[in-house]
mmCIF file with all atom_site columns, C-alpha atoms in Angstrom:
data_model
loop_
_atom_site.group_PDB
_atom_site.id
_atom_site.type_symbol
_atom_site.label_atom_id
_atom_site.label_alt_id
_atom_site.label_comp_id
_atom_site.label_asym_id
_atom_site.label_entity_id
_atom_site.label_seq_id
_atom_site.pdbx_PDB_ins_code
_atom_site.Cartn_x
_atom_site.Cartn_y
_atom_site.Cartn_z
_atom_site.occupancy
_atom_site.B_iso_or_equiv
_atom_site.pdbx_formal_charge
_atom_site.auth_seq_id
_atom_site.auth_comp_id
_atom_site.auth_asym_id
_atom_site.auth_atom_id
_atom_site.pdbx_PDB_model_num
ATOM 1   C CA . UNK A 1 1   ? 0.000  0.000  0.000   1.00 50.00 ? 1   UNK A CA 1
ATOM 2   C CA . UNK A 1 2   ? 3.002  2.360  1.077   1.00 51.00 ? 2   UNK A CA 1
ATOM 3   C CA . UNK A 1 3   ? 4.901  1.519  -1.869  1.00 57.00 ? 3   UNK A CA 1
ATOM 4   C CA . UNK A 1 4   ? 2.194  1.962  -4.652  1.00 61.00 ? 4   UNK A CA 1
ATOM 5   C CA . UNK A 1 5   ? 1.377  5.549  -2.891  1.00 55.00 ? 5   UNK A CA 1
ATOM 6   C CA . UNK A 1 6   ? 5.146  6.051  -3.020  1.00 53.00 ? 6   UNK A CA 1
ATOM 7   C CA . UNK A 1 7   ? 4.966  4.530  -6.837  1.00 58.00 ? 7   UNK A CA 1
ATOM 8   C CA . UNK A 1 8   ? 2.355  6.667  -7.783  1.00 56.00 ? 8   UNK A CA 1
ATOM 9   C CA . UNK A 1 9   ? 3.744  10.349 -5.900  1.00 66.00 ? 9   UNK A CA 1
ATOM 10  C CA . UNK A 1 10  ? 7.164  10.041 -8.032  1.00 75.00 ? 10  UNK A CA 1
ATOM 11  C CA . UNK A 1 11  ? 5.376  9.532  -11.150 1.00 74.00 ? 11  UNK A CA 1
ATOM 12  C CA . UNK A 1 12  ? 3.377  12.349 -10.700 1.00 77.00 ? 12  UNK A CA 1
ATOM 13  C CA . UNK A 1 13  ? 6.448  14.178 -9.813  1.00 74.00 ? 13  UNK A CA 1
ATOM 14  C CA . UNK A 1 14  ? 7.952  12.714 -12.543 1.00 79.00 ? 14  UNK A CA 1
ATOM 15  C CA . UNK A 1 15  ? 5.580  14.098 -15.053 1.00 76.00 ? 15  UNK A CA 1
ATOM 16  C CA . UNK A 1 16  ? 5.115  17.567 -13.386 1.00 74.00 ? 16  UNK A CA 1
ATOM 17  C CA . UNK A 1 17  ? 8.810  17.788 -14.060 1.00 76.00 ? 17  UNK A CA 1
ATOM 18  C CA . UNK A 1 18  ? 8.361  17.165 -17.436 1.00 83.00 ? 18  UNK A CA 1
ATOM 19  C CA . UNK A 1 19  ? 5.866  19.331 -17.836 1.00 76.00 ? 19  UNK A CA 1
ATOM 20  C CA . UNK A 1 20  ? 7.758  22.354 -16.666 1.00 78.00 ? 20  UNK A CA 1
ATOM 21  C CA . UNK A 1 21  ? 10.993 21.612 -18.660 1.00 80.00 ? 21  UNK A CA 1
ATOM 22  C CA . UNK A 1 22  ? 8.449  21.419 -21.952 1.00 81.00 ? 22  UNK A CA 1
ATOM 23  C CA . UNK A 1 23  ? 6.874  24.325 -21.010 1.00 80.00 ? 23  UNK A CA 1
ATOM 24  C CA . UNK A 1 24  ? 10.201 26.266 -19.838 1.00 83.00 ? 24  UNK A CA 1
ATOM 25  C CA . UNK A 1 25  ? 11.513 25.063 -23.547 1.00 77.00 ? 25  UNK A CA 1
ATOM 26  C CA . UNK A 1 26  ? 9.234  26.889 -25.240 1.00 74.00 ? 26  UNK A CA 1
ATOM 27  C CA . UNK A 1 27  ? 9.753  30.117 -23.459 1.00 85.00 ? 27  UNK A CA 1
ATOM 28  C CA . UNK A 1 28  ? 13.497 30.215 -23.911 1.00 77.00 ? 28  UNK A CA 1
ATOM 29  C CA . UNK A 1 29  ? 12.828 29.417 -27.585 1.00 83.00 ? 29  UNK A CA 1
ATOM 30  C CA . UNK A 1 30  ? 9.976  32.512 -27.571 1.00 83.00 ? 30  UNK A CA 1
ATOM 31  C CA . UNK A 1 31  ? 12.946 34.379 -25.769 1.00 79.00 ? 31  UNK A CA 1
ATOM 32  C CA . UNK A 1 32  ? 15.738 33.403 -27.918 1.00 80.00 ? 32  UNK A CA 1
ATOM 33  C CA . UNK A 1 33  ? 14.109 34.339 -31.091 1.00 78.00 ? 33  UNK A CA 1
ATOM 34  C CA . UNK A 1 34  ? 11.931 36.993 -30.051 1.00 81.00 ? 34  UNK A CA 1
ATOM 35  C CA . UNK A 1 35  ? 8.737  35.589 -31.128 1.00 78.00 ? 35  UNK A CA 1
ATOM 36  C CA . UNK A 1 36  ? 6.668  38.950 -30.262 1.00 82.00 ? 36  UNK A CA 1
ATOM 37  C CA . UNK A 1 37  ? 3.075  36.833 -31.964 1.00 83.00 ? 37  UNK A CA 1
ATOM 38  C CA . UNK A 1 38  ? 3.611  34.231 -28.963 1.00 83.00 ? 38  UNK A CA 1
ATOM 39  C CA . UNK A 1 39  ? 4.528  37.695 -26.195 1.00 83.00 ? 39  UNK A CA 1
ATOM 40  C CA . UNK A 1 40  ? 4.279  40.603 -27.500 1.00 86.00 ? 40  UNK A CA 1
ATOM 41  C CA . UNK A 1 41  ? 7.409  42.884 -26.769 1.00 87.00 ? 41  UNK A CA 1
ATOM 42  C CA . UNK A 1 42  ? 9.511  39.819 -26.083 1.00 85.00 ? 42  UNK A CA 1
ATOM 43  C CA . UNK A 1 43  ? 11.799 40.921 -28.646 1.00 80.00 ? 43  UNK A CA 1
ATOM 44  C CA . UNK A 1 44  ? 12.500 43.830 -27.857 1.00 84.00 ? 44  UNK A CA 1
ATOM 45  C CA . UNK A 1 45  ? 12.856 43.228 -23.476 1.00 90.00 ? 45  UNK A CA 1
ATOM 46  C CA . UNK A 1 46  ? 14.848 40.542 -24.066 1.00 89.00 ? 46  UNK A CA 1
ATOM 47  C CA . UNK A 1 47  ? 16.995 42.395 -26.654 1.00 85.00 ? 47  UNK A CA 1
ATOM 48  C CA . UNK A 1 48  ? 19.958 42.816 -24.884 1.00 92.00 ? 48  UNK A CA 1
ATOM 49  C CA . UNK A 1 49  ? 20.513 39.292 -23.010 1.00 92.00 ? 49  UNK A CA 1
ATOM 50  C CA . UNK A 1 50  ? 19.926 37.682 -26.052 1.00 83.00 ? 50  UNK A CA 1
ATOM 51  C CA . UNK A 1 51  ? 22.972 39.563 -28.034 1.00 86.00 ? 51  UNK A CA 1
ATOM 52  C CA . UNK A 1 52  ? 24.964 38.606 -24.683 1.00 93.00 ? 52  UNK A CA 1
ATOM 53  C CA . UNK A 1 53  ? 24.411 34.940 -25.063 1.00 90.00 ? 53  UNK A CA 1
ATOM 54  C CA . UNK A 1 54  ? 24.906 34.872 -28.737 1.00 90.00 ? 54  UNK A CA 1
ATOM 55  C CA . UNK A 1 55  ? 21.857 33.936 -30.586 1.00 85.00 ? 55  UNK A CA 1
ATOM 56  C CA . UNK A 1 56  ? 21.534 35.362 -33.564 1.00 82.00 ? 56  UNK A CA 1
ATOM 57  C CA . UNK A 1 57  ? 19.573 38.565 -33.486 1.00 72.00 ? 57  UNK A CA 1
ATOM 58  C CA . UNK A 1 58  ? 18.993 41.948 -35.119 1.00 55.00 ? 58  UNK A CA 1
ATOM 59  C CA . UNK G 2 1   ? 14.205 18.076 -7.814  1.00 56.00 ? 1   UNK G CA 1
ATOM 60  C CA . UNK G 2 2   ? 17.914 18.906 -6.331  1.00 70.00 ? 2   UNK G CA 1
ATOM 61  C CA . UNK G 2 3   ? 18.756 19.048 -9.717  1.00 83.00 ? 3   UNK G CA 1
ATOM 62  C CA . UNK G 2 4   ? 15.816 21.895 -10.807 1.00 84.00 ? 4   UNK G CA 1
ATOM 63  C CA . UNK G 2 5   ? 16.713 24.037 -7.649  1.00 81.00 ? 5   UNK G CA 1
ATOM 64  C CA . UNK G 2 6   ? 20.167 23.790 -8.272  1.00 85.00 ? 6   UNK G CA 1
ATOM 65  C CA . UNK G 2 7   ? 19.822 24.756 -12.363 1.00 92.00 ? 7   UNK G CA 1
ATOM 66  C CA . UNK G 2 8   ? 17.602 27.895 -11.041 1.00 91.00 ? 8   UNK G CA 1
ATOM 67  C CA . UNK G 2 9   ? 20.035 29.331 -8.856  1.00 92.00 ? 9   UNK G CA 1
ATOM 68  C CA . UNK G 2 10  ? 22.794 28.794 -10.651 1.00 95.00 ? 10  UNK G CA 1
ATOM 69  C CA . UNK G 2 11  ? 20.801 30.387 -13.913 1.00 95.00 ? 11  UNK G CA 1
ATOM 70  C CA . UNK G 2 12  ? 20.043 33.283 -12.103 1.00 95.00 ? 12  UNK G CA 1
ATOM 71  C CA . UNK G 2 13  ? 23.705 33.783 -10.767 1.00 90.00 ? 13  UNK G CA 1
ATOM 72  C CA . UNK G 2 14  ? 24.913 33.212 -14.377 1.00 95.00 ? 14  UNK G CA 1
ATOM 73  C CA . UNK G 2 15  ? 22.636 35.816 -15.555 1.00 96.00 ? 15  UNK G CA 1
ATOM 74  C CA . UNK G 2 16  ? 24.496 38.178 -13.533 1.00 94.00 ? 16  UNK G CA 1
ATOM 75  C CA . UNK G 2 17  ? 27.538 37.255 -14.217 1.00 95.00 ? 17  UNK G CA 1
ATOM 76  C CA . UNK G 2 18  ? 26.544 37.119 -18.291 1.00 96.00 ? 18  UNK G CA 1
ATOM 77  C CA . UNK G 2 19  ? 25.659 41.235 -17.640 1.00 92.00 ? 19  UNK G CA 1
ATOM 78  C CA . UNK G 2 20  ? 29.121 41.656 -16.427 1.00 96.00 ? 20  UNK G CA 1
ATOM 79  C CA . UNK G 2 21  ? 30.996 39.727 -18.695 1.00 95.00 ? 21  UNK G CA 1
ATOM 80  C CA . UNK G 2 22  ? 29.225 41.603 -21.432 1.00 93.00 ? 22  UNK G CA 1
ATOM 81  C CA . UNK G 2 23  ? 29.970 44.936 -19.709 1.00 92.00 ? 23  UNK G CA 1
ATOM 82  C CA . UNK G 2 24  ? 33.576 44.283 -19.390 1.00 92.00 ? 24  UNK G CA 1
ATOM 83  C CA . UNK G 2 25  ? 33.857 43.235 -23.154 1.00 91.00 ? 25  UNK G CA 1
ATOM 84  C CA . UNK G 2 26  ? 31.884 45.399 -24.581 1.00 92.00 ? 26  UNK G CA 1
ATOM 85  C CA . UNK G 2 27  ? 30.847 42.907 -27.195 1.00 88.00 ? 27  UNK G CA 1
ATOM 86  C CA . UNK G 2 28  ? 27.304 43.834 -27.318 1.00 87.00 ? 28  UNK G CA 1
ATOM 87  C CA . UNK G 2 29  ? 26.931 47.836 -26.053 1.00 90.00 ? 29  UNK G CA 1
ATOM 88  C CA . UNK G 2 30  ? 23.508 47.385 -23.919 1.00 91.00 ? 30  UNK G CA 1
ATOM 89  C CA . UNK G 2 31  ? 20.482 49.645 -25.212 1.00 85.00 ? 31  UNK G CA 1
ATOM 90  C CA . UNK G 2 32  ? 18.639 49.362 -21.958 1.00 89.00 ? 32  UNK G CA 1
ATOM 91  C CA . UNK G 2 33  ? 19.247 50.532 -18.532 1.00 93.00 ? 33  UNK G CA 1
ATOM 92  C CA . UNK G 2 34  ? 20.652 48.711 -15.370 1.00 86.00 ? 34  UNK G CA 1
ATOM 93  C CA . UNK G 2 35  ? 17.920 47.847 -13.684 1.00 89.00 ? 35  UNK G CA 1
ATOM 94  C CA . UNK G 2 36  ? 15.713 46.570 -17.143 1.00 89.00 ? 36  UNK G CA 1
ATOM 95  C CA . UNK G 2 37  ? 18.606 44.388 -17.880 1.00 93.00 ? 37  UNK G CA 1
ATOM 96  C CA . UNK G 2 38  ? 18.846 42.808 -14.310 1.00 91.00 ? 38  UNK G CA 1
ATOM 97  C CA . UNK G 2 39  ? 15.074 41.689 -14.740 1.00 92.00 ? 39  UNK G CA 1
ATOM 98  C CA . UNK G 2 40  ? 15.718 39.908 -18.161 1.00 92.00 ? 40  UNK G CA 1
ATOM 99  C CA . UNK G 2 41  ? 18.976 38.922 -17.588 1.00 95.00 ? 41  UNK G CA 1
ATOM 100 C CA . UNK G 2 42  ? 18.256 36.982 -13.956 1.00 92.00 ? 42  UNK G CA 1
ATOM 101 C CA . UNK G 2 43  ? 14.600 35.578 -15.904 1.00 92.00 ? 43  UNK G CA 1
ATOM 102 C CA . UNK G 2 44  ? 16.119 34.712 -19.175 1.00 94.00 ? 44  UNK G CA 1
ATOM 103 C CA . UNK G 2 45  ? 19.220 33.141 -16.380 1.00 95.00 ? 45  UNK G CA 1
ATOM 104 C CA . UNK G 2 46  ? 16.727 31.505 -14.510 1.00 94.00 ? 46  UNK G CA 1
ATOM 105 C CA . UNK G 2 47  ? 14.819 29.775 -17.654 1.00 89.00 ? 47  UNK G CA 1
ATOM 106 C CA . UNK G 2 48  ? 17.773 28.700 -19.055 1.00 88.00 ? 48  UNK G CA 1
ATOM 107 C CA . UNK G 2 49  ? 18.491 26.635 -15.539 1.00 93.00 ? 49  UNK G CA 1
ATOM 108 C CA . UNK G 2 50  ? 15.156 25.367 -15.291 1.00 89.00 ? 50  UNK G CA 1
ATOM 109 C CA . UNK G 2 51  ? 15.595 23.725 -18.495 1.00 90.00 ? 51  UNK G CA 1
ATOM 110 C CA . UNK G 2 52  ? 19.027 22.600 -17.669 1.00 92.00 ? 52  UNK G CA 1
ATOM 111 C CA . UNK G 2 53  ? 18.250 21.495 -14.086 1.00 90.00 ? 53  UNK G CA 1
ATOM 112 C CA . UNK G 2 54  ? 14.688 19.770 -15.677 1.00 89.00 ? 54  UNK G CA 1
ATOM 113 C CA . UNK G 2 55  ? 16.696 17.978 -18.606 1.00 84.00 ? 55  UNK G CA 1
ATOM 114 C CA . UNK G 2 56  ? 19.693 16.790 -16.327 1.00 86.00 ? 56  UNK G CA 1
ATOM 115 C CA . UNK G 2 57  ? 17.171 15.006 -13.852 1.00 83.00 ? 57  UNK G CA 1
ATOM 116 C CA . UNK G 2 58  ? 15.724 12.923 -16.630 1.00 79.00 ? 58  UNK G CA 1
ATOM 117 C CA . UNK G 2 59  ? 18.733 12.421 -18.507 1.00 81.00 ? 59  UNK G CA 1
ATOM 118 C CA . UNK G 2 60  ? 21.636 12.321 -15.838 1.00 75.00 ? 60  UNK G CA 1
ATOM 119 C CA . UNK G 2 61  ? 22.254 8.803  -16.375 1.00 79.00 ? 61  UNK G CA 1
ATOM 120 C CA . UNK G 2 62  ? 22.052 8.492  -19.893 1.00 74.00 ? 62  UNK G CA 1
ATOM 121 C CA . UNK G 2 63  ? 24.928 11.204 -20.182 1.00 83.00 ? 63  UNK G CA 1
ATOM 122 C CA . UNK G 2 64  ? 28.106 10.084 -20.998 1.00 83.00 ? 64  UNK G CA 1
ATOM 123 C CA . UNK G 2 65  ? 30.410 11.579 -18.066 1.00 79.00 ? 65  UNK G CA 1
ATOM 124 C CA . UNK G 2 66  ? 30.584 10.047 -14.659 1.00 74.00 ? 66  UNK G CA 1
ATOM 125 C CA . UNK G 2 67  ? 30.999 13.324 -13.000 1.00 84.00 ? 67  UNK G CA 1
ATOM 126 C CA . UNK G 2 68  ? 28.075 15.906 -12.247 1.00 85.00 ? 68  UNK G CA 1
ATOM 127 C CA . UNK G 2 69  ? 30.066 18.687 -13.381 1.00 90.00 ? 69  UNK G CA 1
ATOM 128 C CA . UNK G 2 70  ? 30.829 17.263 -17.044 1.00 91.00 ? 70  UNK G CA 1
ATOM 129 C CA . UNK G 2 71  ? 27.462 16.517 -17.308 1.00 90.00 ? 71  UNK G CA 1
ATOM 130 C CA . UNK G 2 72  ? 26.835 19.873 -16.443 1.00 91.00 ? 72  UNK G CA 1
ATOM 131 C CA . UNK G 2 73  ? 28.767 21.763 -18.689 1.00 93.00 ? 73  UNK G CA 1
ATOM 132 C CA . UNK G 2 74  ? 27.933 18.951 -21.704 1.00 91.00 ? 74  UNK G CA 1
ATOM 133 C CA . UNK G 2 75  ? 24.362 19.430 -21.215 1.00 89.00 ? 75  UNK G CA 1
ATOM 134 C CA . UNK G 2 76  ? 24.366 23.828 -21.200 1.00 92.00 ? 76  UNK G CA 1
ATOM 135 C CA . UNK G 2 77  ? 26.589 23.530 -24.002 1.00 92.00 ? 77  UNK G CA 1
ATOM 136 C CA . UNK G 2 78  ? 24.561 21.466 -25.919 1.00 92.00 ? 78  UNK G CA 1
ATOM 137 C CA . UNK G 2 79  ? 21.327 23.391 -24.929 1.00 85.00 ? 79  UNK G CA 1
ATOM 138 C CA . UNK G 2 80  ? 22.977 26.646 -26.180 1.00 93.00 ? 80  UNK G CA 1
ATOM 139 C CA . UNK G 2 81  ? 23.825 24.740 -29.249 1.00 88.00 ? 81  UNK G CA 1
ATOM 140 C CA . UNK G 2 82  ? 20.563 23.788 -30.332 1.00 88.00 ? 82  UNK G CA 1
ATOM 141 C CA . UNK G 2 83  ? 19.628 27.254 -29.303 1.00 86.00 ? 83  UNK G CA 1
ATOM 142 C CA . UNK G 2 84  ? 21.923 28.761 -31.778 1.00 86.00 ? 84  UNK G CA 1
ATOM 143 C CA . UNK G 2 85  ? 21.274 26.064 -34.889 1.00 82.00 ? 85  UNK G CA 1
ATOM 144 C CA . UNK G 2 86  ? 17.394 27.283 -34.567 1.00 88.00 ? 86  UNK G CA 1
ATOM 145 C CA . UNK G 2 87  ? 19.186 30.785 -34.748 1.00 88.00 ? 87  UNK G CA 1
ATOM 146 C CA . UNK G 2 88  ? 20.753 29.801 -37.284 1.00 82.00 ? 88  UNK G CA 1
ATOM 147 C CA . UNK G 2 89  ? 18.315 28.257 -39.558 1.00 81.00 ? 89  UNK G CA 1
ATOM 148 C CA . UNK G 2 90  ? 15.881 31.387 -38.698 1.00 81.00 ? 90  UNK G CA 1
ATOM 149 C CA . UNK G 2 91  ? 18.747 33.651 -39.967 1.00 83.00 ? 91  UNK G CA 1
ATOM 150 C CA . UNK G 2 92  ? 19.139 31.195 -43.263 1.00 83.00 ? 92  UNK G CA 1
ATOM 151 C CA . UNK G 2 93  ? 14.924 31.810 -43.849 1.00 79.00 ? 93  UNK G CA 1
ATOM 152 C CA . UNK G 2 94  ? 15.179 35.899 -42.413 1.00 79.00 ? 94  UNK G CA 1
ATOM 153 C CA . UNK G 2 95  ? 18.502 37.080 -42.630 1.00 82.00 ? 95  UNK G CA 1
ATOM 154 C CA . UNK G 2 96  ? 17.437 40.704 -41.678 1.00 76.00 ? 96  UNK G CA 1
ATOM 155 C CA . UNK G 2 97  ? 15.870 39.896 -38.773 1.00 71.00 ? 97  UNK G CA 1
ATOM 156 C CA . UNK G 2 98  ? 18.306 37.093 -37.333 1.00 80.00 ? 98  UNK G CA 1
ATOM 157 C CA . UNK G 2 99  ? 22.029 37.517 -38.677 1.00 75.00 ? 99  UNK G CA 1
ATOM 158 C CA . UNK G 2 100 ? 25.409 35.679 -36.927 1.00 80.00 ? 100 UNK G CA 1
ATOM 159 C CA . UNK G 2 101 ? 27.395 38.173 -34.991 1.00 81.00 ? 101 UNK G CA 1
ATOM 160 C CA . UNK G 2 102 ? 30.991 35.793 -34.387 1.00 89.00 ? 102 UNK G CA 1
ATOM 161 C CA . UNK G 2 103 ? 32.145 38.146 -31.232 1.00 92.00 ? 103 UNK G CA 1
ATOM 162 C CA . UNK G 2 104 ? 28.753 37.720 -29.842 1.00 90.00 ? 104 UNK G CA 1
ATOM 163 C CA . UNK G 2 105 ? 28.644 34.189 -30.494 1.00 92.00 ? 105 UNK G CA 1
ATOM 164 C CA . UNK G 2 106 ? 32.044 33.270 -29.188 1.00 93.00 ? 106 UNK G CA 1
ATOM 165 C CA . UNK G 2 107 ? 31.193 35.149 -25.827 1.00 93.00 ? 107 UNK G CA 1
ATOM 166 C CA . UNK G 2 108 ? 27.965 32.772 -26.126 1.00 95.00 ? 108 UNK G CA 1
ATOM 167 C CA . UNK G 2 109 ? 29.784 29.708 -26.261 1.00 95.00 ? 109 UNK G CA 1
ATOM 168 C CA . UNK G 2 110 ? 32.086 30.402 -23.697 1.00 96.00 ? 110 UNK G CA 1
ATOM 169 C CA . UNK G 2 111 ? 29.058 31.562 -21.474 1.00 95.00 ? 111 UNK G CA 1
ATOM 170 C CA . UNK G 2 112 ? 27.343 28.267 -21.873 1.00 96.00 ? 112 UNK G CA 1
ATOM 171 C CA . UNK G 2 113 ? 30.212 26.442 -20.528 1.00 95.00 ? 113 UNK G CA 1
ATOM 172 C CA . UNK G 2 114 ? 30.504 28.763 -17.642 1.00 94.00 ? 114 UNK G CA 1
ATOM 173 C CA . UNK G 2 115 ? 26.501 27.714 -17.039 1.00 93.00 ? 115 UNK G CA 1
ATOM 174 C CA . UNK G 2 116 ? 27.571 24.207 -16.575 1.00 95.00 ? 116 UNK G CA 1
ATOM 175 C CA . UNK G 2 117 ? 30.840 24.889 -14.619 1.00 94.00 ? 117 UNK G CA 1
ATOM 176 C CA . UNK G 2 118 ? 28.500 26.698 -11.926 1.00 94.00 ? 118 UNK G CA 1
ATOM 177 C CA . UNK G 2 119 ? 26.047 24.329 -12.394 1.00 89.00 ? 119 UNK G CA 1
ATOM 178 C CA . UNK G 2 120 ? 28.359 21.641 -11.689 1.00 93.00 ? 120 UNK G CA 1
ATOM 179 C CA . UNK G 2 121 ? 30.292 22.999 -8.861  1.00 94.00 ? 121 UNK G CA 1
ATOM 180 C CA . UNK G 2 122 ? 27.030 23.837 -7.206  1.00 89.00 ? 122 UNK G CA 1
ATOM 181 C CA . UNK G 2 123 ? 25.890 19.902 -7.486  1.00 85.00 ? 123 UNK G CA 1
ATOM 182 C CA . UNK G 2 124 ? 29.320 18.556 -6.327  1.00 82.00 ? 124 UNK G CA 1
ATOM 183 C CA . UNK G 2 125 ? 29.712 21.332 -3.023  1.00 83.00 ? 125 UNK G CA 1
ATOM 184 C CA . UNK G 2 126 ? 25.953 19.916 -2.565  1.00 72.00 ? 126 UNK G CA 1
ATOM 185 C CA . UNK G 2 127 ? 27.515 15.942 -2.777  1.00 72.00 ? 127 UNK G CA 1
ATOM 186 C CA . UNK G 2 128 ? 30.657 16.776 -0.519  1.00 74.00 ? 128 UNK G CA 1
ATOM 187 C CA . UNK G 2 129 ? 27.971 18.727 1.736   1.00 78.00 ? 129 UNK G CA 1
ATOM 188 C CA . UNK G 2 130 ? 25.715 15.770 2.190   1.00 73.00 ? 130 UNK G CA 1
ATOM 189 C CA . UNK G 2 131 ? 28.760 12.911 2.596   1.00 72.00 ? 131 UNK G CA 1
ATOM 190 C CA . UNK G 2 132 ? 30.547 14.725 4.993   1.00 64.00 ? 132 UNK G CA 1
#
C-alpha cells in the first residue's frame, strides 16, 4: 500500500517535471528568437541578453 | 528536484555574471538601462536553468560523463547549441531579422560552458555537503 502511494507520488512528480521543462523550452525558444506573436514585446525586453548569449539577433 | 533548484540558482547567478561579462567586453553595447537588464537577464538566467536542471534530472544517467560537473557543462553547451542552430536556420529563412554576430557568439559559447561549470560545482559542493 506504502509503496504503490510512493509509486504513484514520483510519477506524478515525474511528469510535473516534465511538464515544466516542456513548457520552460518553449519560453526560452519565444525568448531566444523573439517571437513577439507568442509575447508581445519579447523581442524587444529581451533584446539585450539575447545579443549577450549569442543567438543570432537583429 | 535537487537538480531543478540547483539549475535555477545557478541560472540566475549566471545571468548576472553574463551582464558583467558583457559589460567588461563590450561585445554587445547594452540599449537598456541597469535595472531593465537585471530583470531579463536573472529571468532569461533563470529559464535557461530550469531547463538545464529539468533535462539533467531525466537524462543524468544516460549522459556520458561520470561526473556531475561534465554533465553539467555537456548538457548547457549542448542546450545553447541547439539554441543557436534554430538561430541559425531562422537567420538562413530571415537574414534581416536574425544575422550571426561571431564576437557575440564566441562570448555565447564560452558563457554556456561557464553555465555548466557553476552548475556543476554547485551539485558537487551539494555531494561533498551531504557525505561529509
Amino acid at each position: 500500500m506504502d509503496q504503490s502511494i510512493r509509486k504513484e507520488g514520483s510519477l506524478v512528480n515525474t511528469l510535473l517535471l516534465a511538464l515544466l521543462t516542456g513548457t520552460v523550452f518553449f519560453a526560452i525558444v519565444v525568448i531566444a528568437y523573439g517571437m513577439d506573436s507568442v509575447i508581445p514585446g519579447v523581442h524587444d525586453a529581451f533584446h539585450d541578453f539575447r545579443h549577450a548569449i549569442g543567438i543570432p539577433c537583429h | 528536484m535537487d537538480y531543478l533548484k540547483n539549475g535555477i540558482i545557478a541560472g540566475v547567478l549566471w545571468g548576472l555574471i553574463a551582464m558583467g561579462v558583457n559589460s567588461i567586453t563590450g561585445i554587445h553595447p547594452f540599449e537598456y538601462g541597469i535595472l531593465h537588464n537585471l530583470i531579463t537577464f536573472t529571468t532569461g538566467g533563470a529559464i535557461f536553468g530550469i531547463v538545464a536542471g529539468g533535462l539533467l534530472t531525466f537524462i543524468h544517467n544516460r549522459l556520458p560523463f561520470k561526473t556531475s560537473f561534465s554533465k553539467s557543462v555537456l548538457l548547457t553547451t549542448c542546450l545553447w547549441m541547439i539554441l543557436n542552430m534554430g538561430g541559425l536556420l531562422l537567420s538562413s529563412d530571415n537574414p534581416m531579422r536574425y544575422h550571426v554576430e561571431v564576437p557575440t557568439t564566441i562570448q555565447g559559447f564560452a558563457l554556456a560552458v561557464l553555465m555548466g561549470v557553476i552548475m556543476g560545482a554547485m551539485l558537487q559542493l551539494r555531494q561533498k555537503i551531504i557525505c561529509c
